[in-house]
C-alpha cells in the first residue's frame, strides 16, 4: 500500500471532529476525515436531533467561552445557509439559596450577561408549563439559552469541509496509528494515510486509540426520553424554554418539542459505568429509568407528561473534574487531542473545532484553554 499524504487527518466525524475538519479545510489544509461508522451513527455521543446551548454555567471560564461558541455557531449558520441554533431562553429550577444558582448567577454577572430570578408567581405568569413550590423553589431565567439542531450541525460542518476540499472516509476502521514518526501514519483495513498533523476526536473510544496516555476517562451509558405533550402548542420552541432542574439529588434537563419528536428529558450523570465493551453495551433504554423520568415530568410539567414516544441511549466520556481535554500529545506535537466532554461539550463543538485546528496548524490557540490541559491530571 502506498501512503497518501495529507496536511491534516481528523479521526472521528462526530461533533468535534467534523468541526475540526471544517476549520482545517477552511484554513487551506489538505484534510482527510476518517470515521469508523457512518455520519450520524447512534453508537457514540453526537447523535440525536437536539443539544442544549446556554451561557448558564457555575464555572466562569465556561460562560466566557460560550460567548465565542455562540459566535462560531452563528458564523456557521451564515456560511452554510442552515438554521442551527434556536433561541428559547433557559430556566434553571432550584431550591431557594441553592449553591448552583448562586454560583451561576455570579458567573453571568461577571461576564456581563443578564439574568433574572423568578418566584412562583412570576413563573406562573411567564412559564405556566412549570409547577414549582412557593417559598422553597426559585427559577433562574436567561434569555439567550436554547438548543442546537445536533444532526444538522454535524452535517453542516462536514458538508462545508467537503466543499472546501476535505476528503471524508466513512465506515473506515483504523487498525494502528504510528504517532512517533515526524508525519503520523494511520493504517486502516484498506489503506494507509500519512498526516503532517493529526486530530483525534473519537469520544468514548479515546482511551482505546491513545492507550499510552492512560487517560482518566470514564465512559457511562446515558438515556433520554421523549414525551408527546398533552398540550402540544405549549411545548413548542416558541413557547417553552430549555431547562435544568436541580431540586432533586439528581439533576434533570429538557428541550422543547422539536420536529414533532416530543419533549426531550434526561437525567444528567445518572448513567453507570458499563461492564461490557463499548461495542456490546445495550442501546435499549431501561424501563425503570423511563418510569423515573416520567414521574419527574408529571410533577414538574404535568402537561408534558403524555405518552412516551421513544427513548435513546448515548455515551458520556467523563473526566474526574468534568472539564474537557483539549491539548497536544505530550510526546508528539503533531497530534491534537479532544476528549472527555462529560456530557456538556456539544454546545462548544464549533469553537472546539476551531481551537483544534489552531493547535494542529500552529501549536497554540488564541483561546484560553489552560483549564483543559492534560498535565492537570498529574499535578
Coordinates of C-alpha atoms in Angstrom, one line a residue:
X1 CA 0.0 0.0 0.0
X2 CA 1.2 3.5 -0.9
X3 CA 0.7 6.1 1.8
X4 CA -1.5 9.1 0.8
X5 CA -0.2 12.3 2.3
X6 CA -2.4 15.0 3.9
X7 CA -1.7 18.2 5.8
X8 CA -4.1 17.0 8.5
X9 CA -6.0 13.9 9.3
X10 CA -9.0 14.1 11.6
X11 CA -10.0 10.8 13.3
X12 CA -13.7 10.9 14.2
X13 CA -16.6 12.7 12.5
X14 CA -18.8 13.5 15.4
X15 CA -19.4 17.0 16.8
X16 CA -15.8 17.9 17.5
X17 CA -14.1 16.0 14.6
X18 CA -16.5 17.4 12.0
X19 CA -15.9 21.0 13.3
X20 CA -12.1 20.5 13.2
X21 CA -12.3 19.3 9.6
X22 CA -14.3 22.4 8.7
X23 CA -11.8 24.8 10.2
X24 CA -8.7 22.9 8.9
X25 CA -10.0 22.8 5.4
X26 CA -11.1 26.4 5.6
X27 CA -7.5 27.3 6.5
X28 CA -6.4 25.7 3.3
X29 CA -5.1 22.4 4.8
X30 CA -5.5 19.3 2.7
X31 CA -7.7 17.4 5.1
X32 CA -8.8 13.8 5.5
X33 CA -11.6 12.7 7.9
X34 CA -11.7 9.1 9.0
X35 CA -14.9 7.8 10.6
X36 CA -15.3 4.3 11.8
X37 CA -19.1 4.3 11.2
X38 CA -21.3 6.4 9.0
X39 CA -22.1 10.0 9.8
X40 CA -24.9 10.4 12.4
X41 CA -24.4 6.9 13.8
X42 CA -26.0 6.1 17.2
X43 CA -23.1 4.3 18.9
X44 CA -21.4 7.3 20.4
X45 CA -22.2 10.8 21.8
X46 CA -23.1 13.1 19.0
X47 CA -26.4 11.6 17.5
X48 CA -29.9 12.9 18.1
X49 CA -31.8 16.0 17.0
X50 CA -31.1 18.5 19.8
X51 CA -28.5 19.6 22.3
X52 CA -28.9 22.4 24.8
X53 CA -26.9 25.6 24.3
X54 CA -26.6 28.0 27.2
X55 CA -24.5 30.7 28.9
X56 CA -25.6 29.4 32.3
X57 CA -22.6 27.8 34.0
X58 CA -21.3 27.8 37.5
X59 CA -17.7 27.9 36.3
X60 CA -16.9 31.4 34.9
X61 CA -14.5 30.3 32.2
X62 CA -17.2 28.3 30.5
X63 CA -19.5 31.3 30.4
X64 CA -16.8 33.3 28.8
X65 CA -16.0 30.6 26.2
X66 CA -19.7 30.3 25.4
X67 CA -19.7 33.9 24.1
X68 CA -17.2 32.7 21.4
X69 CA -19.1 29.5 20.9
X70 CA -22.3 31.3 20.1
X71 CA -20.4 33.4 17.6
X72 CA -18.9 30.3 15.9
X73 CA -22.4 28.7 15.5
X74 CA -23.8 31.9 14.1
X75 CA -21.0 32.1 11.6
X76 CA -21.6 28.5 10.5
X77 CA -25.2 29.3 10.0
X78 CA -24.4 32.2 7.7
X79 CA -21.8 30.3 5.7
X80 CA -23.8 27.1 5.4
X81 CA -27.2 28.7 4.9
X82 CA -28.7 26.4 7.5
X83 CA -30.7 27.1 10.7
X84 CA -28.8 25.5 13.5
X85 CA -29.3 27.5 16.7
X86 CA -32.8 28.0 18.1
X87 CA -33.2 30.6 21.0
X88 CA -35.8 29.7 23.5
X89 CA -34.4 31.1 26.7
X90 CA -33.2 28.8 29.5
X91 CA -34.6 28.3 33.0
X92 CA -32.9 26.6 36.0
X93 CA -35.3 25.5 38.7
X94 CA -33.7 25.1 42.1
X95 CA -34.3 25.2 45.9
X96 CA -34.1 28.8 47.3
X97 CA -30.4 29.5 48.1
X98 CA -29.1 26.6 46.0
X99 CA -25.3 26.9 45.5
X100 CA -25.5 26.1 41.8
X101 CA -27.8 29.1 41.2
X102 CA -25.7 31.4 43.4
X103 CA -22.5 30.5 41.5
X104 CA -24.1 30.5 38.1
X105 CA -25.6 34.0 38.6
X106 CA -22.2 35.2 39.8
X107 CA -20.6 33.8 36.6
X108 CA -23.3 35.5 34.5
X109 CA -22.8 38.8 36.3
X110 CA -19.1 38.7 35.9
X111 CA -19.5 38.1 32.2
X112 CA -22.0 40.9 31.8
X113 CA -24.8 38.5 30.9
X114 CA -28.3 39.4 32.0
X115 CA -30.4 37.0 34.1
X116 CA -33.5 37.1 36.3
X117 CA -34.7 35.3 39.4
X118 CA -38.3 34.3 39.1
X119 CA -40.6 33.2 42.0
X120 CA -43.7 31.0 41.8
X121 CA -46.0 33.9 40.8
X122 CA -43.6 35.1 38.0
X123 CA -43.2 31.6 36.8
X124 CA -46.9 31.0 36.7
X125 CA -47.3 34.2 34.7
X126 CA -44.4 33.7 32.2
X127 CA -43.9 29.9 32.1
X128 CA -47.2 28.3 33.3
X129 CA -46.0 24.9 32.0
X130 CA -43.9 24.5 35.2
X131 CA -45.1 23.7 38.7
X132 CA -42.8 25.0 41.4
X133 CA -43.3 25.1 45.2
X134 CA -43.9 28.6 46.7
X135 CA -41.2 29.9 49.1
X136 CA -39.0 26.8 48.7
X137 CA -38.2 27.0 45.0
X138 CA -36.9 29.6 42.6
X139 CA -36.0 29.8 38.9
X140 CA -33.1 31.5 37.1
X141 CA -34.1 32.8 33.7
X142 CA -31.6 33.6 31.0
X143 CA -32.9 34.8 27.6
X144 CA -30.1 33.6 25.3
X145 CA -30.4 29.8 26.1
X146 CA -31.8 27.4 23.5
X147 CA -30.8 24.4 21.5
X148 CA -28.7 23.3 18.6
X149 CA -30.1 21.1 15.8
X150 CA -27.4 18.5 16.5
X151 CA -27.5 16.3 13.4
X152 CA -27.6 19.4 11.2
X153 CA -24.6 20.9 13.0
X154 CA -22.5 17.9 12.2
X155 CA -23.8 17.7 8.6
X156 CA -23.1 21.4 8.1
X157 CA -19.5 21.1 9.3
X158 CA -18.8 18.0 7.2
X159 CA -20.5 19.3 4.0
X160 CA -18.7 22.6 4.3
X161 CA -15.4 20.8 4.9
X162 CA -16.1 18.7 1.8
X163 CA -16.9 21.8 -0.2
X164 CA -13.6 23.2 0.9
X165 CA -11.7 20.2 -0.4
X166 CA -11.7 17.8 2.5
X167 CA -12.0 14.1 1.9
X168 CA -14.3 12.1 4.1
X169 CA -13.9 8.3 4.6
X170 CA -16.8 6.8 6.4
X171 CA -17.1 3.1 7.6
X172 CA -13.4 3.0 7.8
X173 CA -11.8 1.3 10.8
X174 CA -8.4 2.3 12.0
X175 CA -6.1 -0.6 12.8
X176 CA -3.0 1.2 14.1
X177 CA -1.5 4.7 14.3
X178 CA 2.2 5.5 14.4
X179 CA 2.5 8.7 16.4
X180 CA 6.3 8.7 16.6
X181 CA 7.2 9.5 13.1
X182 CA 7.6 13.1 12.0
X183 CA 4.4 12.5 10.0
X184 CA 2.0 10.2 11.6
X185 CA 0.8 7.1 9.7
X186 CA -2.8 6.0 10.1
X187 CA -3.3 2.4 9.0
X188 CA -6.8 1.3 8.1
X189 CA -8.0 -2.1 6.8
X190 CA -8.0 -0.9 3.2
X191 CA -5.3 1.8 3.1
X192 CA -2.6 3.8 4.8
X193 CA -2.7 7.6 5.2
X194 CA 0.1 9.9 6.3
X195 CA -0.7 13.2 8.0
X196 CA 1.6 16.0 8.9
X197 CA -0.9 16.8 11.6
X198 CA -3.4 14.5 13.3
X199 CA -6.5 15.4 15.3
X200 CA -8.3 12.8 17.4
X201 CA -11.9 13.3 18.4
X202 CA -13.3 9.8 19.0
X203 CA -15.4 10.3 22.1
X204 CA -15.7 7.1 24.1
X205 CA -13.0 5.4 22.0
X206 CA -10.3 7.9 23.2
X207 CA -8.6 5.6 25.7
X208 CA -8.5 2.7 23.1
X209 CA -6.9 5.0 20.5
X210 CA -4.4 6.5 22.9
X211 CA -3.6 3.8 25.4
X212 CA -0.1 5.1 26.1
X213 CA -1.5 8.2 27.8
X214 CA -3.6 6.3 30.4
X215 CA -6.2 9.0 30.4
X216 CA -8.5 9.2 33.4
X217 CA -11.7 8.8 31.4
X218 CA -14.8 7.0 32.4
X219 CA -17.5 6.1 29.9
X220 CA -21.1 5.9 31.1
X221 CA -24.3 4.8 29.4
X222 CA -26.9 7.6 29.4
X223 CA -30.5 7.8 28.4
X224 CA -33.0 10.4 27.3
X225 CA -36.8 10.1 27.0
X226 CA -39.2 11.9 24.6
X227 CA -42.8 12.7 25.7
X228 CA -45.7 13.6 23.5
X229 CA -47.1 16.5 25.4
X230 CA -50.8 16.7 26.3
X231 CA -50.7 20.4 25.3
X232 CA -48.6 20.3 22.2
X233 CA -48.7 24.1 21.5
X234 CA -47.4 24.9 25.0
X235 CA -44.2 22.9 24.5
X236 CA -43.1 24.2 21.1
X237 CA -39.8 26.1 20.9
X238 CA -41.6 29.4 20.6
X239 CA -43.4 28.8 23.9
X240 CA -41.2 26.6 26.1
X241 CA -37.5 27.0 27.1
X242 CA -34.7 24.6 27.6
X243 CA -34.4 23.8 31.3
X244 CA -32.3 22.4 34.1
X245 CA -33.9 21.2 37.4
X246 CA -31.7 20.7 40.4
X247 CA -34.4 20.3 43.0
X248 CA -33.7 16.6 43.5
X249 CA -30.5 14.7 44.3
X250 CA -30.1 14.1 40.5
X251 CA -30.5 17.0 38.1
X252 CA -32.8 16.8 35.1
X253 CA -32.7 18.7 31.9
X254 CA -35.0 19.1 28.9
X255 CA -35.6 20.5 25.5
X256 CA -38.9 21.6 23.8
X257 CA -40.8 19.5 21.3
X258 CA -38.8 20.0 18.1
X259 CA -39.7 18.4 14.8
X260 CA -42.6 16.6 16.5
X261 CA -40.3 14.2 18.3
X262 CA -41.6 15.2 21.7
X263 CA -40.3 17.0 24.8
X264 CA -36.8 15.6 25.5
X265 CA -35.9 14.9 29.1
X266 CA -32.9 13.3 30.7
X267 CA -31.1 13.0 34.0
X268 CA -27.6 14.4 34.0
X269 CA -24.9 12.0 35.2
X270 CA -27.4 9.3 36.0
X271 CA -25.6 6.7 33.9
X272 CA -23.4 4.0 35.2
X273 CA -20.1 2.6 34.1
X274 CA -21.0 -0.4 32.0
X275 CA -19.3 -3.7 32.4
X276 CA -19.4 -4.7 28.8
X277 CA -17.3 -3.3 26.0
X278 CA -18.2 -0.2 24.0
X279 CA -19.3 -2.3 21.1
X280 CA -21.6 -4.6 23.1
X281 CA -23.2 -2.2 25.6
X282 CA -27.0 -2.2 25.4
X283 CA -28.5 0.5 23.2
X284 CA -32.0 -0.3 24.5
X285 CA -33.4 2.1 27.2
X286 CA -34.3 0.7 30.6
X287 CA -38.0 0.7 31.6
X288 CA -37.3 1.7 35.3
X289 CA -35.4 4.7 34.1
X290 CA -38.2 5.8 31.7
X291 CA -40.6 5.5 34.6
X292 CA -38.3 7.5 36.8
X293 CA -38.2 10.4 34.3
X294 CA -41.9 10.2 33.7
X295 CA -42.6 10.7 37.4
X296 CA -40.5 13.8 37.4
X297 CA -42.1 15.2 34.3
X298 CA -45.6 14.5 35.7
X299 CA -44.7 16.5 38.9
X300 CA -42.8 19.5 37.3
X301 CA -44.5 19.8 33.9
X302 CA -47.8 17.8 34.1
X303 CA -49.0 18.9 30.6
X304 CA -45.8 17.4 29.1
X305 CA -46.3 14.0 30.7
X306 CA -48.1 12.4 27.8
X307 CA -47.2 9.1 26.2
X308 CA -43.5 8.2 25.8
X309 CA -42.8 8.4 22.1
X310 CA -39.4 6.9 22.3
X311 CA -36.1 6.8 24.3
X312 CA -32.5 6.8 23.2
X313 CA -29.1 5.7 24.6
X314 CA -25.9 7.7 24.3
X315 CA -22.5 7.7 25.9
X316 CA -20.7 10.2 28.2
X317 CA -16.9 10.3 28.3
X318 CA -16.1 11.9 31.6
X319 CA -13.0 13.3 33.3
X320 CA -12.7 13.4 37.1
X321 CA -13.3 17.2 37.2
X322 CA -15.9 17.1 34.4
X323 CA -13.8 19.5 32.3
X324 CA -12.7 18.8 28.8
X325 CA -9.4 17.6 27.4
X326 CA -8.1 19.8 24.6
X327 CA -4.4 19.6 24.2
X328 CA -1.4 18.4 22.2
X329 CA 0.0 14.9 22.9
X330 CA 2.8 15.4 25.4
X331 CA 5.2 13.3 23.3
X332 CA 4.0 14.3 19.8
X333 CA 3.5 17.9 19.0
X334 CA 1.9 16.9 15.7
X335 CA -1.1 15.3 17.5
X336 CA -4.0 17.3 18.9
X337 CA -6.4 15.6 21.3
X338 CA -10.0 16.3 22.1
X339 CA -12.0 14.2 24.6
X340 CA -13.7 13.9 27.9
X341 CA -16.6 16.3 27.1
X342 CA -18.5 14.9 30.1
X343 CA -22.0 15.3 28.6
X344 CA -21.9 19.1 28.2
X345 CA -19.5 19.6 25.3
X346 CA -21.7 19.7 22.2
X347 CA -22.6 23.3 22.7
X348 CA -18.9 24.2 22.4
X349 CA -18.4 22.0 19.3
X350 CA -17.8 24.5 16.6
X351 CA -15.5 26.5 18.9
X352 CA -13.6 23.3 19.9
X353 CA -13.1 22.5 16.2
X354 CA -11.6 26.0 15.7
X355 CA -9.3 25.5 18.7
X356 CA -8.2 22.1 17.4
X357 CA -7.4 23.5 14.0
X358 CA -5.3 26.2 15.6
X359 CA -3.4 23.7 17.8
X360 CA -2.8 21.4 14.9
X361 CA -1.6 24.1 12.5
X362 CA 0.3 26.4 14.8
X363 CA 0.8 24.5 18.1
X364 CA -1.3 27.1 20.1
X365 CA -4.7 28.6 20.3
X366 CA -6.0 32.2 20.5
X367 CA -8.5 31.0 23.2
X368 CA -7.7 30.3 26.8
X369 CA -7.8 26.5 27.1
X370 CA -5.5 26.2 30.1
X371 CA -8.3 24.6 32.0
X372 CA -8.3 21.7 29.5
X373 CA -4.6 20.7 29.5
X374 CA -3.6 17.1 30.1
X375 CA -1.0 17.9 32.7
X376 CA -3.7 18.8 35.2
X377 CA -4.1 15.1 35.9
X378 CA -0.5 14.7 37.0
X379 CA -0.4 17.7 39.4

